[in-house]
Amino acid sequence: MAKIEIKKRHTLTGHQNPVFAVEKGVESSKVFTGGNDKGVVEWDSLEGKFLRIILPVKTSVYSLHHIQNSKLLAVGERSGQVTIIDTTNQEIVAKLSHHRKPIFCIQSFHSKPELIISSEDGTVSVWETSTFKLLYNFKVSTETVRCIALNGKEDVFALGSKDSKIRIFDAKEYSIIHEIHEHTMPITALAFSPDNKHLLTGGRDAQLNIFNTVNYALEKNITAHMFSIYGIVYHPYLPLFATASRDKSIKIWRADDFSLLKIISQEKGYESHRLSINGIIWEEDMLISVSDDKSAIIWDIDTNV
């Protein structure tokens, strides 16, 4: 893969305030966004069209997650509430009112019907996804648990906290098995590599750290951005990953040697975001980014050049 070509497909506008979260739908052409305004919005990503407000909300949306093996979307709010909505009929399935502080990340399993939620209150809760009964709640840190990453085998997951520590947990017993303290500032992004050999971590210190998953030793450190890294996402099938930052840039990296391939920013000549980029996801060969500038942008990433 010698080159990639990046073109902007669509800019999605309509949010009245910063957009914090983006998530794919069950259908490949559907995408959801949420932020500091009154609703979670559903878009057609191929056509670049507004479809509907799928869920009105009372407080800012900080996290969105499509629950595995379902048509359900979990919406995490600044209030601490998590609303579960069926995206086909727009029916609210459950309201999880356990946490009293903002919800920053939500993840679920393919292999078992469980949902993990992390909060500013320093705890993580685990829910059964057919009844939405609370299974576990445990303290992780005295500060915000900002992000969650589940590995491909679904036997371990990582939690990143405001205290600058990454904690590795056993996904069956929910017991801690390792702690990493290499960043100097809060952890803001986590991702396991598709082959489960590496854990990538990003922080407010703008550092991208690569750890092996044998003993979680640091293998590589990269000053990847100028400010906080708010997203690390692997391409669904190509050996690429992308990072997004408060510095208004998206960077595309090779997954094999962690070398930089491309920078998407206004400084590099792209009609890109003007403010902090708060989240990114892949949808096939499209990369979707959301920003403080109230917009989402859909990028075509062409590797056949």
PDB file of C-alpha atoms in Angstrom:
ATOM      1  CA  MET A   1       0.000   0.000   0.000  1.00  0.00           C
ATOM      2  CA  ALA A   2       2.165   2.819  -1.303  1.00  0.00           C
ATOM      3  CA  LYS A   3      -0.418   5.590  -1.525  1.00  0.00           C
ATOM      4  CA  ILE A   4      -3.856   6.581  -0.409  1.00  0.00           C
ATOM      5  CA  GLU A   5      -6.129   9.261  -1.795  1.00  0.00           C
ATOM      6  CA  ILE A   6      -8.564  11.146   0.407  1.00  0.00           C
ATOM      7  CA  LYS A   7     -11.631  13.002  -0.834  1.00  0.00           C
ATOM      8  CA  LYS A   8     -14.422  14.644   1.094  1.00  0.00           C
ATOM      9  CA  ARG A   9     -17.735  12.987   0.224  1.00  0.00           C
ATOM     10  CA  HIS A  10     -20.152  14.970   2.415  1.00  0.00           C
ATOM     11  CA  THR A  11     -20.353  17.514   5.198  1.00  0.00           C
ATOM     12  CA  LEU A  12     -23.269  16.862   7.536  1.00  0.00           C
ATOM     13  CA  THR A  13     -24.645  20.053   9.089  1.00  0.00           C
ATOM     14  CA  GLY A  14     -27.599  20.647  11.343  1.00  0.00           C
ATOM     15  CA  HIS A  15     -26.294  20.299  14.877  1.00  0.00           C
ATOM     16  CA  GLN A  16     -26.502  23.611  16.743  1.00  0.00           C
ATOM     17  CA  ASN A  17     -23.512  22.964  19.007  1.00  0.00           C
ATOM     18  CA  PRO A  18     -20.332  20.811  19.169  1.00  0.00           C
ATOM     19  CA  VAL A  19     -20.691  17.164  18.140  1.00  0.00           C
ATOM     20  CA  PHE A  20     -19.042  14.715  20.528  1.00  0.00           C
ATOM     21  CA  ALA A  21     -20.060  11.229  19.377  1.00  0.00           C
ATOM     22  CA  VAL A  22     -20.538   9.249  16.156  1.00  0.00           C
ATOM     23  CA  GLU A  23     -21.642   5.642  15.626  1.00  0.00           C
ATOM     24  CA  LYS A  24     -22.633   3.309  12.795  1.00  0.00           C
ATOM     25  CA  GLY A  25     -26.103   1.858  12.467  1.00  0.00           C
ATOM     26  CA  VAL A  26     -27.211  -1.685  11.682  1.00  0.00           C
ATOM     27  CA  GLU A  27     -27.565  -0.734   8.022  1.00  0.00           C
ATOM     28  CA  SER A  28     -24.273   0.228   6.414  1.00  0.00           C
ATOM     29  CA  SER A  29     -25.626   3.519   5.078  1.00  0.00           C
ATOM     30  CA  LYS A  30     -26.887   4.770   8.450  1.00  0.00           C
ATOM     31  CA  VAL A  31     -24.841   6.791  10.925  1.00  0.00           C
ATOM     32  CA  PHE A  32     -25.741   8.492  14.219  1.00  0.00           C
ATOM     33  CA  THR A  33     -24.310  11.629  15.808  1.00  0.00           C
ATOM     34  CA  GLY A  34     -24.839  13.334  19.143  1.00  0.00           C
ATOM     35  CA  GLY A  35     -23.453  16.286  21.033  1.00  0.00           C
ATOM     36  CA  ASN A  36     -24.243  19.424  22.949  1.00  0.00           C
ATOM     37  CA  ASP A  37     -27.775  19.910  21.642  1.00  0.00           C
ATOM     38  CA  LYS A  38     -31.258  18.477  21.846  1.00  0.00           C
ATOM     39  CA  GLY A  39     -31.125  15.195  19.961  1.00  0.00           C
ATOM     40  CA  VAL A  40     -29.360  12.179  18.504  1.00  0.00           C
ATOM     41  CA  VAL A  41     -29.458  12.504  14.714  1.00  0.00           C
ATOM     42  CA  GLU A  42     -29.666   9.716  12.117  1.00  0.00           C
ATOM     43  CA  TRP A  43     -28.070  10.390   8.708  1.00  0.00           C
ATOM     44  CA  ASP A  44     -27.741   8.615   5.373  1.00  0.00           C
ATOM     45  CA  SER A  45     -23.965   8.467   4.994  1.00  0.00           C
ATOM     46  CA  LEU A  46     -24.003   7.583   1.285  1.00  0.00           C
ATOM     47  CA  GLU A  47     -26.310  10.437   0.309  1.00  0.00           C
ATOM     48  CA  GLY A  48     -25.155  12.819   3.037  1.00  0.00           C
ATOM     49  CA  LYS A  49     -28.752  13.481   4.069  1.00  0.00           C
ATOM     50  CA  PHE A  50     -30.448  14.167   7.394  1.00  0.00           C
ATOM     51  CA  LEU A  51     -32.981  11.419   8.127  1.00  0.00           C
ATOM     52  CA  ARG A  52     -34.468  12.107  11.554  1.00  0.00           C
ATOM     53  CA  ILE A  53     -33.857  12.949  15.181  1.00  0.00           C
ATOM     54  CA  ILE A  54     -34.000   9.452  16.582  1.00  0.00           C
ATOM     55  CA  LEU A  55     -33.917  10.459  20.248  1.00  0.00           C
ATOM     56  CA  PRO A  56     -34.553  13.826  21.913  1.00  0.00           C
ATOM     57  CA  VAL A  57     -32.268  14.331  24.932  1.00  0.00           C
ATOM     58  CA  LYS A  58     -32.194  16.713  27.893  1.00  0.00           C
ATOM     59  CA  THR A  59     -28.409  16.889  28.346  1.00  0.00           C
ATOM     60  CA  SER A  60     -25.347  16.607  26.107  1.00  0.00           C
ATOM     61  CA  VAL A  61     -24.611  13.253  24.463  1.00  0.00           C
ATOM     62  CA  TYR A  62     -21.042  12.141  25.179  1.00  0.00           C
ATOM     63  CA  SER A  63     -21.186   8.557  23.870  1.00  0.00           C
ATOM     64  CA  LEU A  64     -23.050   6.429  21.332  1.00  0.00           C
ATOM     65  CA  HIS A  65     -22.712   2.668  20.913  1.00  0.00           C
ATOM     66  CA  HIS A  66     -24.445   0.150  18.646  1.00  0.00           C
ATOM     67  CA  ILE A  67     -25.012  -2.913  20.843  1.00  0.00           C
ATOM     68  CA  GLN A  68     -23.584  -6.025  19.178  1.00  0.00           C
ATOM     69  CA  ASN A  69     -25.991  -8.582  17.688  1.00  0.00           C
ATOM     70  CA  SER A  70     -28.918  -6.156  17.933  1.00  0.00           C
ATOM     71  CA  LYS A  71     -30.680  -3.127  16.469  1.00  0.00           C
ATOM     72  CA  LEU A  72     -30.192  -1.216  19.698  1.00  0.00           C
ATOM     73  CA  LEU A  73     -28.291   2.029  20.167  1.00  0.00           C
ATOM     74  CA  ALA A  74     -27.019   3.026  23.613  1.00  0.00           C
ATOM     75  CA  VAL A  75     -26.926   6.777  24.235  1.00  0.00           C
ATOM     76  CA  GLY A  76     -24.788   8.065  27.111  1.00  0.00           C
ATOM     77  CA  GLU A  77     -25.520  11.542  28.450  1.00  0.00           C
ATOM     78  CA  ARG A  78     -23.823  14.153  30.596  1.00  0.00           C
ATOM     79  CA  SER A  79     -26.537  13.560  33.218  1.00  0.00           C
ATOM     80  CA  GLY A  80     -25.333   9.978  33.727  1.00  0.00           C
ATOM     81  CA  GLN A  81     -28.361   8.427  32.056  1.00  0.00           C
ATOM     82  CA  VAL A  82     -27.991   5.791  29.339  1.00  0.00           C
ATOM     83  CA  THR A  83     -30.985   5.351  27.037  1.00  0.00           C
ATOM     84  CA  ILE A  84     -31.369   2.187  24.961  1.00  0.00           C
ATOM     85  CA  ILE A  85     -33.323   2.779  21.762  1.00  0.00           C
ATOM     86  CA  ASP A  86     -34.437   0.382  19.027  1.00  0.00           C
ATOM     87  CA  THR A  87     -33.303   2.165  15.860  1.00  0.00           C
ATOM     88  CA  THR A  88     -35.816   0.416  13.602  1.00  0.00           C
ATOM     89  CA  ASN A  89     -39.030   1.539  15.309  1.00  0.00           C
ATOM     90  CA  GLN A  90     -37.575   4.378  17.408  1.00  0.00           C
ATOM     91  CA  GLU A  91     -38.815   2.690  20.594  1.00  0.00           C
ATOM     92  CA  ILE A  92     -37.071   3.318  23.906  1.00  0.00           C
ATOM     93  CA  VAL A  93     -36.246  -0.121  25.295  1.00  0.00           C
ATOM     94  CA  ALA A  94     -34.660   0.897  28.594  1.00  0.00           C
ATOM     95  CA  LYS A  95     -33.370   3.832  30.609  1.00  0.00           C
ATOM     96  CA  LEU A  96     -30.356   3.046  32.764  1.00  0.00           C
ATOM     97  CA  SER A  97     -30.214   5.623  35.543  1.00  0.00           C
ATOM     98  CA  HIS A  98     -27.492   4.088  37.687  1.00  0.00           C
ATOM     99  CA  HIS A  99     -24.712   6.659  37.199  1.00  0.00           C
ATOM    100  CA  ARG A 100     -25.035  10.234  38.451  1.00  0.00           C
ATOM    101  CA  LYS A 101     -22.172  11.716  36.451  1.00  0.00           C
ATOM    102  CA  PRO A 102     -21.409  11.881  32.689  1.00  0.00           C
ATOM    103  CA  ILE A 103     -21.130   8.708  30.602  1.00  0.00           C
ATOM    104  CA  PHE A 104     -17.972   8.779  28.501  1.00  0.00           C
ATOM    105  CA  CYS A 105     -17.839   5.352  26.869  1.00  0.00           C
ATOM    106  CA  ILE A 106     -20.013   2.297  26.186  1.00  0.00           C
ATOM    107  CA  GLN A 107     -18.937  -1.073  24.752  1.00  0.00           C
ATOM    108  CA  SER A 108     -20.602  -4.450  24.207  1.00  0.00           C
ATOM    109  CA  PHE A 109     -19.630  -8.021  23.387  1.00  0.00           C
ATOM    110  CA  HIS A 110     -20.297 -10.256  20.387  1.00  0.00           C
ATOM    111  CA  SER A 111     -19.725 -13.326  22.529  1.00  0.00           C
ATOM    112  CA  LYS A 112     -22.069 -12.608  25.449  1.00  0.00           C
ATOM    113  CA  PRO A 113     -25.069 -10.323  26.095  1.00  0.00           C
ATOM    114  CA  GLU A 114     -23.277  -7.751  28.218  1.00  0.00           C
ATOM    115  CA  LEU A 115     -22.764  -4.000  28.054  1.00  0.00           C
ATOM    116  CA  ILE A 116     -19.947  -2.059  29.753  1.00  0.00           C
ATOM    117  CA  ILE A 117     -20.447   1.595  30.716  1.00  0.00           C
ATOM    118  CA  SER A 118     -17.805   3.983  32.066  1.00  0.00           C
ATOM    119  CA  SER A 119     -18.439   7.243  33.891  1.00  0.00           C
ATOM    120  CA  GLU A 120     -16.947  10.391  35.322  1.00  0.00           C
ATOM    121  CA  ASP A 121     -17.745   8.927  38.745  1.00  0.00           C
ATOM    122  CA  GLY A 122     -14.728   6.607  38.383  1.00  0.00           C
ATOM    123  CA  THR A 123     -16.808   3.435  38.187  1.00  0.00           C
ATOM    124  CA  VAL A 124     -17.772   0.939  35.503  1.00  0.00           C
ATOM    125  CA  SER A 125     -21.144  -0.786  35.347  1.00  0.00           C
ATOM    126  CA  VAL A 126     -21.973  -4.010  33.494  1.00  0.00           C
ATOM    127  CA  TRP A 127     -25.479  -4.755  32.207  1.00  0.00           C
ATOM    128  CA  GLU A 128     -27.256  -7.769  30.729  1.00  0.00           C
ATOM    129  CA  THR A 129     -28.546  -6.724  27.295  1.00  0.00           C
ATOM    130  CA  SER A 130     -31.808  -8.647  27.074  1.00  0.00           C
ATOM    131  CA  THR A 131     -33.283  -7.459  30.371  1.00  0.00           C
ATOM    132  CA  PHE A 132     -30.910  -4.540  31.043  1.00  0.00           C
ATOM    133  CA  LYS A 133     -30.427  -5.722  34.560  1.00  0.00           C
ATOM    134  CA  LEU A 134     -27.371  -4.396  36.380  1.00  0.00           C
ATOM    135  CA  LEU A 135     -24.870  -7.242  36.823  1.00  0.00           C
ATOM    136  CA  TYR A 136     -21.821  -5.541  38.310  1.00  0.00           C
ATOM    137  CA  ASN A 137     -20.577  -2.137  39.352  1.00  0.00           C
ATOM    138  CA  PHE A 138     -16.981  -1.585  40.406  1.00  0.00           C
ATOM    139  CA  LYS A 139     -14.670   1.274  41.268  1.00  0.00           C
ATOM    140  CA  VAL A 140     -11.781   1.768  38.842  1.00  0.00           C
ATOM    141  CA  SER A 141     -10.363   5.158  39.755  1.00  0.00           C
ATOM    142  CA  THR A 142     -10.989   8.219  41.874  1.00  0.00           C
ATOM    143  CA  GLU A 143     -11.263  10.121  38.589  1.00  0.00           C
ATOM    144  CA  THR A 144     -13.142   9.807  35.272  1.00  0.00           C
ATOM    145  CA  VAL A 145     -12.977   6.526  33.335  1.00  0.00           C
ATOM    146  CA  ARG A 146     -12.841   8.048  29.862  1.00  0.00           C
ATOM    147  CA  CYS A 147     -12.511   5.154  27.403  1.00  0.00           C
ATOM    148  CA  ILE A 148     -12.927   1.396  26.965  1.00  0.00           C
ATOM    149  CA  ALA A 149     -11.316  -0.963  24.439  1.00  0.00           C
ATOM    150  CA  LEU A 150     -12.271  -4.623  24.070  1.00  0.00           C
ATOM    151  CA  ASN A 151      -9.824  -6.943  22.326  1.00  0.00           C
ATOM    152  CA  GLY A 152     -10.839  -9.154  19.405  1.00  0.00           C
ATOM    153  CA  LYS A 153     -10.868 -12.330  21.459  1.00  0.00           C
ATOM    154  CA  GLU A 154     -13.124 -10.588  23.961  1.00  0.00           C
ATOM    155  CA  ASP A 155     -11.174 -12.049  26.855  1.00  0.00           C
ATOM    156  CA  VAL A 156      -9.668  -8.774  28.088  1.00  0.00           C
ATOM    157  CA  PHE A 157     -10.555  -5.090  27.960  1.00  0.00           C
ATOM    158  CA  ALA A 158      -8.680  -1.899  28.734  1.00  0.00           C
ATOM    159  CA  LEU A 159      -9.924   1.141  30.627  1.00  0.00           C
ATOM    160  CA  GLY A 160      -8.324   4.561  30.278  1.00  0.00           C
ATOM    161  CA  SER A 161      -8.724   7.092  33.068  1.00  0.00           C
ATOM    162  CA  LYS A 162      -8.196  10.750  33.836  1.00  0.00           C
ATOM    163  CA  ASP A 163      -5.508   9.724  36.354  1.00  0.00           C
ATOM    164  CA  SER A 164      -3.303   8.898  33.290  1.00  0.00           C
ATOM    165  CA  LYS A 165      -3.435   5.150  33.988  1.00  0.00           C
ATOM    166  CA  ILE A 166      -4.591   2.290  31.754  1.00  0.00           C
ATOM    167  CA  ARG A 167      -5.991  -0.731  33.552  1.00  0.00           C
ATOM    168  CA  ILE A 168      -6.361  -4.139  31.890  1.00  0.00           C
ATOM    169  CA  PHE A 169      -9.245  -6.302  33.061  1.00  0.00           C
ATOM    170  CA  ASP A 170     -10.211  -9.932  32.581  1.00  0.00           C
ATOM    171  CA  ALA A 171     -13.477  -9.840  30.602  1.00  0.00           C
ATOM    172  CA  LYS A 172     -14.929 -12.933  32.282  1.00  0.00           C
ATOM    173  CA  GLU A 173     -14.260 -12.209  35.930  1.00  0.00           C
ATOM    174  CA  TYR A 174     -14.052  -8.400  35.630  1.00  0.00           C
ATOM    175  CA  SER A 175     -10.894  -8.493  37.713  1.00  0.00           C
ATOM    176  CA  ILE A 176      -7.864  -6.292  37.117  1.00  0.00           C
ATOM    177  CA  ILE A 177      -4.829  -8.078  35.663  1.00  0.00           C
ATOM    178  CA  HIS A 178      -2.437  -5.260  34.768  1.00  0.00           C
ATOM    179  CA  GLU A 179      -1.868  -1.525  35.167  1.00  0.00           C
ATOM    180  CA  ILE A 180       0.047   0.737  32.791  1.00  0.00           C
ATOM    181  CA  HIS A 181       1.338   4.183  33.682  1.00  0.00           C
ATOM    182  CA  GLU A 182       3.301   5.570  30.726  1.00  0.00           C
ATOM    183  CA  HIS A 183       1.252   8.660  29.847  1.00  0.00           C
ATOM    184  CA  THR A 184       1.748  11.912  31.755  1.00  0.00           C
ATOM    185  CA  MET A 185      -1.803  13.185  31.321  1.00  0.00           C
ATOM    186  CA  PRO A 186      -5.366  11.755  31.102  1.00  0.00           C
ATOM    187  CA  ILE A 187      -6.049   8.850  28.739  1.00  0.00           C
ATOM    188  CA  THR A 188      -8.460   9.851  25.973  1.00  0.00           C
ATOM    189  CA  ALA A 189      -8.363   7.004  23.406  1.00  0.00           C
ATOM    190  CA  LEU A 190      -7.699   3.239  23.314  1.00  0.00           C
ATOM    191  CA  ALA A 191      -7.699   0.519  20.645  1.00  0.00           C
ATOM    192  CA  PHE A 192      -6.519  -3.081  20.383  1.00  0.00           C
ATOM    193  CA  SER A 193      -5.028  -4.082  17.045  1.00  0.00           C
ATOM    194  CA  PRO A 194      -7.108  -6.557  14.982  1.00  0.00           C
ATOM    195  CA  ASP A 195      -4.479  -9.271  15.514  1.00  0.00           C
ATOM    196  CA  ASN A 196      -4.635  -8.662  19.302  1.00  0.00           C
ATOM    197  CA  LYS A 197      -0.861  -8.195  19.443  1.00  0.00           C
ATOM    198  CA  HIS A 198      -0.882  -4.512  20.366  1.00  0.00           C
ATOM    199  CA  LEU A 199      -2.744  -2.023  22.505  1.00  0.00           C
ATOM    200  CA  LEU A 200      -2.652   1.551  21.192  1.00  0.00           C
ATOM    201  CA  THR A 201      -3.258   4.379  23.647  1.00  0.00           C
ATOM    202  CA  GLY A 202      -3.660   8.124  23.229  1.00  0.00           C
ATOM    203  CA  GLY A 203      -3.738  10.862  25.816  1.00  0.00           C
ATOM    204  CA  ARG A 204      -4.122  14.516  26.515  1.00  0.00           C
ATOM    205  CA  ASP A 205      -0.320  14.584  26.349  1.00  0.00           C
ATOM    206  CA  ALA A 206      -0.657  14.082  22.540  1.00  0.00           C
ATOM    207  CA  GLN A 207       1.348  10.854  22.759  1.00  0.00           C
ATOM    208  CA  LEU A 208       0.480   7.661  20.890  1.00  0.00           C
ATOM    209  CA  ASN A 209       1.869   4.672  22.777  1.00  0.00           C
ATOM    210  CA  ILE A 210       2.052   1.135  21.414  1.00  0.00           C
ATOM    211  CA  PHE A 211       2.201  -1.722  23.929  1.00  0.00           C
ATOM    212  CA  ASN A 212       2.529  -5.443  23.275  1.00  0.00           C
ATOM    213  CA  THR A 213      -0.231  -7.557  24.790  1.00  0.00           C
ATOM    214  CA  VAL A 214       2.065 -10.265  26.167  1.00  0.00           C
ATOM    215  CA  ASN A 215       3.268  -8.254  29.149  1.00  0.00           C
ATOM    216  CA  TYR A 216       2.052  -4.773  28.137  1.00  0.00           C
ATOM    217  CA  ALA A 217       5.573  -3.464  27.705  1.00  0.00           C
ATOM    218  CA  LEU A 218       5.925  -0.214  25.770  1.00  0.00           C
ATOM    219  CA  GLU A 219       7.182  -0.970  22.249  1.00  0.00           C
ATOM    220  CA  LYS A 220       6.913   2.446  20.635  1.00  0.00           C
ATOM    221  CA  ASN A 221       6.133   6.029  21.573  1.00  0.00           C
ATOM    222  CA  ILE A 222       5.079   8.624  18.985  1.00  0.00           C
ATOM    223  CA  THR A 223       4.313  12.290  19.495  1.00  0.00           C
ATOM    224  CA  ALA A 224       1.362  11.880  17.160  1.00  0.00           C
ATOM    225  CA  HIS A 225      -0.456  15.196  17.487  1.00  0.00           C
ATOM    226  CA  MET A 226      -0.104  18.668  18.991  1.00  0.00           C
ATOM    227  CA  PHE A 227      -2.961  18.239  21.476  1.00  0.00           C
ATOM    228  CA  SER A 228      -5.232  15.523  22.923  1.00  0.00           C
ATOM    229  CA  ILE A 229      -5.893  12.379  20.880  1.00  0.00           C
ATOM    230  CA  TYR A 230      -9.653  11.770  20.886  1.00  0.00           C
ATOM    231  CA  GLY A 231      -9.870   8.705  18.652  1.00  0.00           C
ATOM    232  CA  ILE A 232      -7.877   5.665  17.498  1.00  0.00           C
ATOM    233  CA  VAL A 233      -9.714   3.424  15.016  1.00  0.00           C
ATOM    234  CA  TYR A 234      -8.508   0.559  12.816  1.00  0.00           C
ATOM    235  CA  HIS A 235      -9.725   0.158   9.239  1.00  0.00           C
ATOM    236  CA  PRO A 236     -12.173  -2.784   9.013  1.00  0.00           C
ATOM    237  CA  TYR A 237      -9.960  -4.850   6.688  1.00  0.00           C
ATOM    238  CA  LEU A 238      -6.879  -2.907   5.525  1.00  0.00           C
ATOM    239  CA  PRO A 239      -3.651  -2.550   7.560  1.00  0.00           C
ATOM    240  CA  LEU A 240      -4.421   1.056   8.464  1.00  0.00           C
ATOM    241  CA  PHE A 241      -5.593   2.997  11.461  1.00  0.00           C
ATOM    242  CA  ALA A 242      -6.619   6.600  11.996  1.00  0.00           C
ATOM    243  CA  THR A 243      -6.180   9.022  14.875  1.00  0.00           C
ATOM    244  CA  ALA A 244      -8.096  12.242  15.545  1.00  0.00           C
ATOM    245  CA  SER A 245      -7.173  15.140  17.728  1.00  0.00           C
ATOM    246  CA  ARG A 246      -8.083  18.384  19.374  1.00  0.00           C
ATOM    247  CA  ASP A 247      -5.434  19.893  17.066  1.00  0.00           C
ATOM    248  CA  LYS A 248      -8.075  19.723  14.240  1.00  0.00           C
ATOM    249  CA  SER A 249      -6.274  16.989  12.312  1.00  0.00           C
ATOM    250  CA  ILE A 250      -6.871  13.363  11.366  1.00  0.00           C
ATOM    251  CA  LYS A 251      -3.856  11.188  10.672  1.00  0.00           C
ATOM    252  CA  ILE A 252      -3.762   7.897   8.759  1.00  0.00           C
ATOM    253  CA  TRP A 253      -1.068   5.404   9.812  1.00  0.00           C
ATOM    254  CA  ARG A 254       0.273   2.075   8.600  1.00  0.00           C
ATOM    255  CA  ALA A 255      -0.681  -0.680  11.021  1.00  0.00           C
ATOM    256  CA  ASP A 256       2.410  -2.804  10.377  1.00  0.00           C
ATOM    257  CA  ASP A 257       5.140  -0.307  11.271  1.00  0.00           C
ATOM    258  CA  PHE A 258       3.121   2.616  12.711  1.00  0.00           C
ATOM    259  CA  SER A 259       4.486   5.019  10.097  1.00  0.00           C
ATOM    260  CA  LEU A 260       2.474   8.064   9.085  1.00  0.00           C
ATOM    261  CA  LEU A 261       0.764   7.922   5.686  1.00  0.00           C
ATOM    262  CA  LYS A 262      -1.454  11.003   5.477  1.00  0.00           C
ATOM    263  CA  ILE A 263      -2.594  14.073   7.395  1.00  0.00           C
ATOM    264  CA  ILE A 264      -6.097  15.462   6.882  1.00  0.00           C
ATOM    265  CA  SER A 265      -6.246  19.086   7.995  1.00  0.00           C
ATOM    266  CA  GLN A 266      -6.862  22.570   6.684  1.00  0.00           C
ATOM    267  CA  GLU A 267      -3.114  23.178   6.811  1.00  0.00           C
ATOM    268  CA  LYS A 268      -2.639  20.290   4.373  1.00  0.00           C
ATOM    269  CA  GLY A 269      -5.143  21.752   1.914  1.00  0.00           C
ATOM    270  CA  TYR A 270      -8.252  19.780   2.888  1.00  0.00           C
ATOM    271  CA  GLU A 271     -11.623  21.394   3.473  1.00  0.00           C
ATOM    272  CA  SER A 272     -11.632  19.912   6.931  1.00  0.00           C
ATOM    273  CA  HIS A 273     -12.751  20.729  10.463  1.00  0.00           C
ATOM    274  CA  ARG A 274     -12.027  24.168  11.912  1.00  0.00           C
ATOM    275  CA  LEU A 275     -12.099  23.056  15.552  1.00  0.00           C
ATOM    276  CA  SER A 276     -11.350  20.017  17.733  1.00  0.00           C
ATOM    277  CA  ILE A 277     -12.147  16.601  16.196  1.00  0.00           C
ATOM    278  CA  ASN A 278     -13.928  14.662  18.931  1.00  0.00           C
ATOM    279  CA  GLY A 279     -14.601  11.278  17.365  1.00  0.00           C
ATOM    280  CA  ILE A 280     -14.024   9.102  14.290  1.00  0.00           C
ATOM    281  CA  ILE A 281     -15.361   5.799  12.946  1.00  0.00           C
ATOM    282  CA  TRP A 282     -14.799   3.710   9.820  1.00  0.00           C
ATOM    283  CA  GLU A 283     -17.677   2.617   7.617  1.00  0.00           C
ATOM    284  CA  GLU A 284     -16.040   0.396   5.004  1.00  0.00           C
ATOM    285  CA  ASP A 285     -13.725   2.769   3.077  1.00  0.00           C
ATOM    286  CA  MET A 286     -15.350   5.873   4.490  1.00  0.00           C
ATOM    287  CA  LEU A 287     -13.988   7.640   7.546  1.00  0.00           C
ATOM    288  CA  ILE A 288     -16.501   9.750   9.469  1.00  0.00           C
ATOM    289  CA  SER A 289     -15.373  12.509  11.819  1.00  0.00           C
ATOM    290  CA  VAL A 290     -17.261  14.823  14.201  1.00  0.00           C
ATOM    291  CA  SER A 291     -16.127  18.126  15.615  1.00  0.00           C
ATOM    292  CA  ASP A 292     -16.628  21.102  17.884  1.00  0.00           C
ATOM    293  CA  ASP A 293     -17.399  23.011  14.667  1.00  0.00           C
ATOM    294  CA  LYS A 294     -20.927  21.455  14.807  1.00  0.00           C
ATOM    295  CA  SER A 295     -20.373  19.267  11.739  1.00  0.00           C
ATOM    296  CA  ALA A 296     -19.639  15.704  10.707  1.00  0.00           C
ATOM    297  CA  ILE A 297     -17.528  14.992   7.630  1.00  0.00           C
ATOM    298  CA  ILE A 298     -17.567  11.806   5.566  1.00  0.00           C
ATOM    299  CA  TRP A 299     -14.243  11.069   3.860  1.00  0.00           C
ATOM    300  CA  ASP A 300     -13.615   8.602   1.033  1.00  0.00           C
ATOM    301  CA  ILE A 301     -10.328   6.797   1.637  1.00  0.00           C
ATOM    302  CA  ASP A 302      -9.123   5.285  -1.643  1.00  0.00           C
ATOM    303  CA  THR A 303      -6.161   2.921  -1.451  1.00  0.00           C
ATOM    304  CA  ASN A 304      -6.340   1.853  -5.126  1.00  0.00           C
ATOM    305  CA  VAL A 305      -4.204   4.699  -6.435  1.00  0.00           C
TER     306      VAL A 305
END
